[in-house]
Amino acid sequence: MVFPLLVFWQNERVSRAHRRAVRAADYYERGLARLEDRWMGMGQPGTRFLDEDHPCALDLDLFGKGSLFERLCTARTSRGEDTLAAWLRAPAPPDDVRARQEAVEELRQRLDLREALALLADGVPAGANLDALVAWGSAAPLRAPRWARPAALFLPALTVLALIGWLVLDQSGLPFVVLLMLELVFALWLHARVHQVIAPVERRARDLGLLAGILARLEREDFKSAQLGRLRLALDSAGLPPSRRIAQLASLIDWLNARRNQFFAPVALFMLWSTQLAFAIERWRAQAGVAICRWLEVVGEFEALASLAAYAYENPEDPFAEIVPGKALHPLIPRDRCVRNDLRLDDGLQLFVVSGSNMSGKSTLLRTVGINAVLALAGAPERAQQLRLSPLMVGATLRIQDSLQAGRSRFYAEITRVRQLVDLARGEPPLLFLLDELLQGTNSHDRRIGAEAIVRGLVNHGAIGLITTHDLALTEIADLLAPRAQNVHFEDQFADGTMTFDYRMHNGVVKNSNALALMRAVGIEV
């Protein structure tokens, strides 16, 4: 009898070690994929954060497959994903940015901690959603008469005694039947209240195990940075630590779910198992339920910082922003295809008008500036030699689309977005606008008048930014707004049927166009 148990125990031990090794290999494979720019499609895309009304999320690929979010996010819980997404969507105040940078720098070298968190809780997929527990933990308590809990204990005990008397002592079976009927009536009477207590948590045991593991690891840490220290302090409590509290709840749910075992189910039925566990879970909720929200906030913020720290660790040459324009690199483009360009925008020079031929790098420049601003104001390192910027709200028109369902043309969608940016320029923080081929859906005459009015309005409201154009007439905007605006351009060379680009930003207006050459290259006679 002992030998089979030892074999079973050893087999389970080896199986757990194997599953942990597989998770560790997967963790490092994902890290290698990010280093080798093979990461697209391997992480959480964050598609639930896509918002057509956000001023830049779609334009800068902040969310979705191949997005900045997918590149950054290593969170295990949905609260961590929510926190990281919120940081990418909105710029943080300077003090918050500096606090995050300090925390990320501390976590950058803590590979042991980040690996340990990644390997917690076998079988729990990324994005474990525990948000329903917040509402459950703060909900009104289960109201039942004081005698209901003792009755839930004594009725099964009396039923067992009556069953023993019937089967063993050859007494009448009537007491057993009567007590069983009383149990049924009692259970039906409490059914709605019991369901209210156990339904939100009965299938959350594994997720709670993950949460308990994360909390337990954080409780053992002695962080140096102010933000991490604040998160650690939020877990201090007079009684049991949060990890033990959550582990208790997970254990109660495991006991509750034992009623689903086909061998135990008959026993659970007349033991009022669900009712008794509901009372125990309700007692746990009364003691610790309201703290779930705070614990999840701590975990969410820590996971967001850990995601930025993983990015910082994998890109050790990338500096933190000092909140001075530098030589920017697009974080979503492989390094061997990046070209550095200097850029400076401030009160003296608020606008670059970027001209150039097709495929020369104009739109990439806009995305470079936008992504670096988002990274910097979230507290992450950025792909630059040096970057200094003030708090900015980023707005862009890089990926405007029409909508057949909404009956909205591309031009109407663009001017709606532009109106949104004009409104943002009137508020705080200042606006960084990135306008790609402004108003290209209308005729040249209206386009010139409209574009000049829009850009002049943005600049007059203190916004800074860049606009790109193929229409050389629009480059006159820089002359009209000088010295607050400047023309720059990208060039291409076409020789022996081959077109090359240096992706360098040059002063002035572009002198040549490659549209006809490209048309001939694909076989169109012009």
XYZ file of C-alpha atoms in Angstrom:
526
model
C 0.000 0.000 0.000
C 2.832 2.365 0.889
C 4.839 1.675 -2.256
C 2.097 2.754 -4.731
C 1.609 5.952 -2.721
C 5.344 6.694 -2.889
C 5.341 6.057 -6.630
C 2.350 8.375 -7.069
C 3.981 11.090 -4.932
C 7.272 10.856 -6.817
C 5.506 10.893 -10.182
C 3.532 13.998 -9.216
C 6.733 15.678 -8.008
C 8.508 14.943 -11.299
C 5.474 16.113 -13.300
C 5.413 19.443 -11.448
C 9.145 19.933 -12.057
C 8.689 19.119 -15.742
C 5.806 21.580 -16.135
C 7.861 24.267 -14.405
C 10.817 23.585 -16.720
C 8.529 23.874 -19.751
C 7.200 27.220 -18.484
C 10.757 28.445 -17.860
C 11.817 27.448 -21.379
C 8.793 29.242 -22.814
C 9.594 32.349 -20.745
C 13.137 32.555 -22.106
C 12.058 31.664 -25.648
C 9.759 34.682 -25.586
C 12.642 36.800 -24.354
C 14.883 35.593 -27.182
C 12.086 36.238 -29.676
C 11.865 39.831 -28.488
C 15.633 40.271 -28.779
C 15.579 38.849 -32.313
C 12.461 40.780 -33.367
C 10.407 37.593 -33.763
C 7.935 38.551 -31.052
C 4.894 39.480 -33.163
C 1.993 37.159 -32.426
C 3.650 35.606 -29.351
C 2.341 37.953 -26.665
C -0.874 39.517 -25.483
C -2.038 41.904 -28.259
C -4.289 43.980 -26.021
C -7.020 44.204 -28.662
C -9.602 44.935 -25.959
C -7.910 48.307 -25.470
C -8.391 49.392 -29.101
C -10.313 52.660 -29.188
C -11.123 54.492 -32.409
C -11.707 57.702 -30.458
C -8.263 57.763 -28.847
C -6.129 60.509 -30.443
C -3.196 58.233 -31.319
C -3.669 54.587 -30.230
C -4.579 53.236 -33.676
C -2.168 55.514 -35.524
C 0.850 54.485 -33.448
C -0.099 50.794 -33.123
C -0.280 50.983 -29.359
C -2.598 47.951 -29.217
C -3.295 44.942 -31.430
C -1.088 42.335 -33.087
C 2.458 43.615 -33.545
C 1.724 46.555 -31.247
C 3.767 48.346 -28.631
C 1.582 46.735 -25.961
C 2.381 43.245 -27.262
C 6.084 44.110 -27.272
C 6.011 45.345 -23.680
C 3.436 43.335 -21.764
C 4.580 40.454 -19.554
C 1.717 40.760 -17.043
C 0.032 37.598 -15.753
C -3.214 39.274 -14.665
C -5.753 41.438 -16.462
C -5.190 44.153 -13.848
C -1.525 44.338 -14.879
C -2.583 44.606 -18.523
C -5.102 47.330 -17.625
C -2.475 49.353 -15.772
C 0.095 49.125 -18.571
C -2.540 50.063 -21.161
C -3.580 53.086 -19.089
C 0.045 54.244 -18.921
C 0.379 53.986 -22.704
C -2.892 55.793 -23.373
C -2.263 58.870 -21.229
C 0.923 60.760 -20.296
C 1.930 60.756 -16.647
C 2.910 63.881 -14.687
C 6.681 64.452 -14.420
C 6.939 63.231 -10.820
C 5.132 59.999 -11.702
C 7.381 59.440 -14.726
C 10.501 59.866 -12.605
C 9.135 57.534 -9.919
C 8.380 54.860 -12.535
C 11.830 55.251 -14.094
C 13.445 54.696 -10.696
C 11.312 51.611 -10.078
C 11.975 50.221 -13.559
C 15.713 50.752 -13.092
C 15.590 48.767 -9.841
C 13.609 45.939 -11.438
C 15.738 45.948 -14.607
C 18.381 43.677 -13.061
C 15.924 41.594 -10.996
C 15.666 38.806 -13.552
C 15.221 36.320 -10.700
C 12.102 38.090 -9.470
C 10.573 38.522 -12.919
C 11.268 34.875 -13.773
C 9.757 33.688 -10.494
C 6.546 35.604 -11.189
C 6.372 34.228 -14.726
C 6.587 30.629 -13.466
C 3.863 30.889 -10.831
C 0.580 28.978 -10.968
C 0.677 26.089 -13.393
C -2.186 26.141 -15.874
C -3.190 29.791 -15.449
C -3.137 31.566 -18.843
C -1.985 35.155 -19.303
C -4.571 37.804 -18.536
C -6.123 36.073 -15.524
C -9.187 38.200 -14.792
C -9.818 38.739 -11.085
C -11.737 42.000 -11.423
C -15.053 40.305 -10.591
C -13.635 39.660 -7.116
C -13.487 43.397 -6.442
C -17.255 43.833 -6.728
C -17.790 40.564 -4.872
C -15.486 41.580 -2.021
C -17.235 44.910 -1.442
C -20.801 43.647 -1.951
C -23.404 43.670 0.811
C -22.983 40.742 3.239
C -25.116 37.621 3.100
C -28.092 38.255 5.353
C -29.386 35.185 7.123
C -30.816 34.587 10.619
C -28.269 33.917 13.343
C -29.582 30.411 13.799
C -28.935 29.533 10.121
C -25.219 28.841 10.542
C -25.626 26.557 13.599
C -28.486 24.850 11.776
C -26.193 24.186 8.791
C -23.861 22.332 11.181
C -26.356 20.477 13.349
C -28.761 19.297 10.654
C -26.116 17.208 8.818
C -24.810 15.876 12.150
C -28.296 14.767 13.189
C -28.873 13.313 9.713
C -25.687 11.217 9.994
C -26.721 9.975 13.450
C -30.180 9.077 12.154
C -28.587 7.223 9.216
C -26.317 5.262 11.581
C -29.271 4.435 13.802
C -31.207 3.172 10.827
C -28.458 1.167 9.123
C -26.414 -0.011 12.132
C -28.740 -0.054 15.134
C -31.791 -1.255 13.208
C -33.872 1.764 14.270
C -36.651 3.359 12.229
C -35.584 5.147 9.032
C -38.271 7.795 9.471
C -36.036 10.273 11.402
C -33.451 10.055 8.630
C -36.057 10.767 5.940
C -37.553 13.661 7.950
C -34.150 15.218 8.586
C -33.188 14.788 4.931
C -36.362 16.617 3.901
C -35.591 19.378 6.411
C -32.117 19.709 4.882
C -33.642 19.994 1.424
C -36.062 22.727 2.543
C -33.248 24.527 4.405
C -30.930 24.370 1.370
C -33.641 25.608 -1.000
C -34.451 28.472 1.376
C -30.808 29.614 1.383
C -30.049 28.737 -2.243
C -30.215 32.285 -3.677
C -27.998 33.695 -0.924
C -25.525 30.837 -1.171
C -25.312 31.271 -4.953
C -24.664 35.005 -4.497
C -21.647 34.205 -2.315
C -20.030 31.330 -4.204
C -20.849 31.971 -7.884
C -18.221 34.731 -8.465
C -15.413 32.697 -6.878
C -16.102 28.982 -7.285
C -14.071 28.700 -10.510
C -11.283 31.069 -9.424
C -9.114 28.767 -7.320
C -6.208 28.675 -9.815
C -6.376 32.411 -10.465
C -6.376 33.021 -6.714
C -3.363 30.739 -6.421
C -1.555 32.975 -8.911
C -2.550 36.101 -6.982
C -1.424 34.555 -3.688
C 1.916 33.617 -5.258
C 2.537 37.131 -6.583
C 1.595 38.706 -3.251
C 3.776 36.259 -1.310
C 6.783 37.093 -3.464
C 6.245 40.848 -3.088
C 5.820 40.535 0.681
C 9.342 39.073 0.938
C 10.985 41.894 -1.010
C 12.807 44.913 0.408
C 12.655 47.459 -2.390
C 14.785 50.611 -2.532
C 12.869 52.846 -4.957
C 10.044 55.001 -3.617
C 7.299 53.597 -5.845
C 8.139 49.955 -5.212
C 8.489 50.711 -1.510
C 5.019 52.272 -1.505
C 3.574 49.189 -3.194
C 5.265 46.925 -0.666
C 3.994 49.058 2.232
C 0.433 48.773 0.918
C 0.609 45.026 1.594
C 1.393 45.426 5.296
C -1.465 44.428 7.588
C -2.015 43.886 11.290
C -3.216 40.312 10.902
C -2.411 37.699 8.314
C -0.480 38.940 5.241
C -2.531 39.316 2.038
C -0.949 36.241 0.439
C -2.133 34.059 3.340
C -5.585 35.598 3.159
C -5.891 34.851 -0.552
C -4.481 31.356 -0.019
C -7.197 30.767 2.598
C -9.889 31.768 0.108
C -8.351 29.538 -2.567
C -8.348 26.641 -0.096
C -12.019 27.212 0.770
C -12.876 27.182 -2.935
C -10.959 23.920 -3.386
C -13.015 22.418 -0.564
C -16.175 23.796 -2.141
C -15.330 22.286 -5.506
C -14.839 18.872 -3.894
C -18.621 18.517 -4.170
C -18.136 18.034 -7.913
C -16.273 14.765 -7.325
C -18.595 11.924 -8.281
C -17.628 9.877 -5.220
C -17.984 12.728 -2.742
C -21.074 14.339 -4.289
C -23.636 12.120 -2.454
C -21.948 12.854 0.872
C -21.760 16.577 0.081
C -25.464 16.606 -0.684
C -26.730 15.628 2.739
C -23.809 17.326 4.519
C -25.067 20.697 3.192
C -21.533 21.128 1.853
C -22.231 24.157 -0.364
C -24.144 25.927 2.404
C -21.449 25.376 5.011
C -18.660 26.479 2.659
C -20.733 29.510 1.665
C -20.865 30.560 5.325
C -17.081 30.076 5.629
C -16.423 32.036 2.430
C -18.805 34.754 3.597
C -16.906 35.023 6.876
C -13.677 35.418 4.846
C -15.299 38.124 2.743
C -16.431 40.033 5.836
C -12.875 40.024 7.174
C -10.869 40.738 4.008
C -13.168 41.307 1.029
C -12.808 45.086 0.838
C -8.997 44.758 0.679
C -9.088 42.788 -2.601
C -9.277 45.999 -4.635
C -6.137 47.410 -2.986
C -4.231 44.150 -3.413
C -5.133 43.916 -7.091
C -4.082 47.544 -7.629
C -0.690 46.761 -6.086
C -0.275 43.673 -8.274
C -1.427 45.526 -11.403
C 0.982 48.412 -10.868
C 3.856 46.070 -10.086
C 3.209 43.971 -13.202
C 3.158 47.109 -15.362
C 6.504 48.182 -13.884
C 7.888 44.670 -14.392
C 6.824 44.794 -18.058
C 8.732 48.045 -18.557
C 11.679 46.580 -16.634
C 11.808 43.558 -18.963
C 11.908 45.930 -21.941
C 14.681 47.931 -20.245
C 16.660 44.750 -19.507
C 16.385 43.562 -23.109
C 17.449 46.983 -24.435
C 20.256 48.024 -22.061
C 21.536 50.738 -24.415
C 18.223 52.614 -24.350
C 18.215 55.566 -21.923
C 15.410 57.000 -19.854
C 14.016 60.343 -20.935
C 15.119 63.409 -19.093
C 11.614 64.722 -19.931
C 16.295 66.926 -25.254
C 15.360 65.842 -28.555
C 17.844 63.195 -29.636
C 18.525 60.679 -32.324
C 15.311 58.717 -32.221
C 14.721 55.112 -33.193
C 11.364 53.434 -33.759
C 11.041 50.674 -31.120
C 8.978 48.478 -33.436
C 11.512 48.397 -36.316
C 14.442 45.932 -36.252
C 17.666 47.693 -35.345
C 19.479 46.925 -38.572
C 16.824 48.892 -40.453
C 16.870 51.965 -38.212
C 18.445 55.296 -39.076
C 18.983 57.993 -36.494
C 17.759 61.563 -36.973
C 18.047 64.602 -34.715
C 14.889 66.487 -33.840
C 14.072 69.454 -31.636
C 10.705 71.062 -30.997
C 9.994 73.709 -28.374
C 8.485 77.154 -27.921
C 10.889 78.617 -30.474
C 10.435 75.949 -33.166
C 7.013 74.320 -32.949
C 6.589 72.694 -36.359
C 8.428 70.609 -38.921
C 6.860 70.350 -42.381
C 8.258 67.084 -43.769
C 8.261 66.591 -47.546
C 9.647 63.686 -49.513
C 8.889 60.985 -52.010
C 7.028 57.742 -51.416
C 8.651 55.226 -49.041
C 11.324 57.738 -48.045
C 10.589 57.607 -44.297
C 8.171 60.472 -43.604
C 5.502 58.423 -41.851
C 8.127 56.389 -40.008
C 9.557 59.621 -38.604
C 6.142 60.558 -37.241
C 5.695 57.142 -35.644
C 9.225 57.356 -34.239
C 8.507 60.636 -32.504
C 5.095 59.493 -31.293
C 6.197 56.099 -29.969
C 9.181 57.594 -28.169
C 6.944 60.177 -26.509
C 4.523 57.446 -25.396
C 7.358 55.283 -24.049
C 9.002 58.181 -22.241
C 5.804 59.424 -20.600
C 4.890 55.904 -19.499
C 8.215 55.654 -17.635
C 10.011 53.296 -20.046
C 13.360 53.710 -21.800
C 13.077 54.954 -25.365
C 14.904 54.215 -28.586
C 17.037 57.356 -28.612
C 20.490 58.580 -27.767
C 18.919 61.313 -25.688
C 15.391 62.540 -25.120
C 14.084 65.387 -23.054
C 10.451 66.382 -23.204
C 7.704 67.957 -21.193
C 4.398 66.202 -20.474
C 2.600 65.983 -23.815
C -0.632 64.547 -25.117
C 0.088 62.786 -28.414
C -2.415 63.109 -31.265
C -2.004 61.693 -34.778
C -3.666 61.148 -38.155
C -1.453 58.353 -39.448
C -4.112 55.699 -39.946
C -7.440 57.339 -40.661
C -10.012 55.022 -42.240
C -13.501 55.338 -43.611
C -16.415 53.399 -42.088
C -19.145 51.874 -44.236
C -21.173 50.924 -41.175
C -21.097 54.451 -39.789
C -21.537 55.980 -43.251
C -18.377 57.991 -42.724
C -15.852 58.846 -45.445
C -12.119 58.950 -44.841
C -12.104 62.725 -45.223
C -14.875 63.121 -42.663
C -13.070 60.752 -40.287
C -9.906 62.818 -40.689
C -11.467 66.202 -40.029
C -13.271 64.719 -37.013
C -9.914 63.597 -35.620
C -8.356 66.977 -36.461
C -11.165 68.691 -34.557
C -10.359 66.457 -31.589
C -6.700 67.509 -31.773
C -7.622 71.194 -31.978
C -9.690 70.776 -28.814
C -6.800 68.989 -27.097
C -4.434 71.819 -28.099
C -6.567 74.222 -26.078
C -6.095 72.231 -22.877
C -3.354 70.719 -20.773
C -0.916 69.064 -21.165
C 0.372 70.580 -24.425
C -0.316 68.658 -27.622
C 2.231 66.869 -29.789
C 0.504 66.504 -33.180
C 1.619 64.145 -35.962
C -0.331 64.786 -39.165
C 0.366 62.507 -42.121
C -0.663 63.825 -45.565
C -3.122 66.290 -44.073
C -6.504 66.587 -45.873
C -5.455 64.441 -48.819
C -9.098 63.544 -49.472
C -10.030 66.891 -50.992
C -8.953 69.100 -53.896
C -5.655 70.985 -53.870
C -7.213 74.434 -53.432
C -9.318 73.522 -50.401
C -6.512 71.405 -49.017
C -4.021 74.270 -48.947
C -6.466 76.664 -47.302
C -7.690 74.071 -44.783
C -4.267 72.723 -43.887
C -2.844 76.192 -43.319
C -5.748 77.126 -41.060
C -5.474 73.901 -39.048
C -1.725 74.081 -38.562
C -1.780 77.796 -37.758
C -4.466 77.183 -35.147
C -2.526 74.355 -33.530
C 0.688 76.366 -33.395
C -1.093 79.438 -32.039
C -2.512 77.309 -29.223
C 1.017 76.285 -28.216
C 1.034 72.795 -29.748
C 4.168 71.326 -31.293
C 4.409 68.698 -34.004
C 5.140 67.482 -37.501
C 3.152 67.271 -40.716
C 4.104 65.308 -43.822
C 3.098 66.097 -47.384
C 3.566 65.137 -51.015
C 1.968 68.413 -52.049
C 4.847 70.877 -52.285
C 2.387 73.759 -52.092
C 1.806 72.851 -48.430
C 5.472 73.401 -47.671
C 4.709 77.127 -47.902
C 3.102 76.773 -44.469
C 6.578 76.677 -42.933
C 7.468 79.979 -44.617
C 4.222 81.580 -43.425
C 4.830 80.481 -39.827
C 8.608 81.105 -39.729
C 10.553 81.128 -37.447
C 8.166 78.843 -35.532
C 8.178 76.338 -38.425
C 10.822 74.733 -40.621
C 10.857 72.654 -43.810
C 12.733 69.345 -43.796
C 12.700 66.481 -46.283
C 13.749 62.920 -47.100
C 15.480 62.027 -50.369
C 15.741 59.016 -52.655
C 18.092 58.008 -55.461
C 16.968 56.131 -58.607
C 19.731 54.543 -60.676
C 19.876 51.506 -62.975
C 16.276 50.685 -62.214
C 16.916 50.548 -58.472
C 15.576 53.024 -55.936
C 17.505 53.619 -52.713
C 16.736 55.701 -49.625
C 19.089 57.044 -46.995
C 16.256 57.815 -44.520
C 18.159 60.902 -43.418
C 16.310 64.088 -42.620
C 17.627 67.067 -44.620
C 16.838 70.757 -44.346
C 14.563 72.436 -46.877
C 11.950 71.196 -49.343
C 12.419 68.011 -51.373
C 13.511 68.671 -54.973
C 12.399 65.511 -56.756
C 9.559 62.981 -56.859
C 9.649 59.223 -57.393
C 5.986 58.548 -58.175
C 6.447 58.158 -61.945
C 9.587 56.081 -61.495
C 7.739 53.739 -59.146
C 4.859 53.404 -61.601
C 7.263 52.470 -64.392
C 9.047 50.034 -62.069
C 5.844 48.021 -61.577
C 5.038 48.026 -65.293
C 2.659 50.967 -65.678
C 3.370 52.970 -68.828
C 3.501 56.689 -68.131
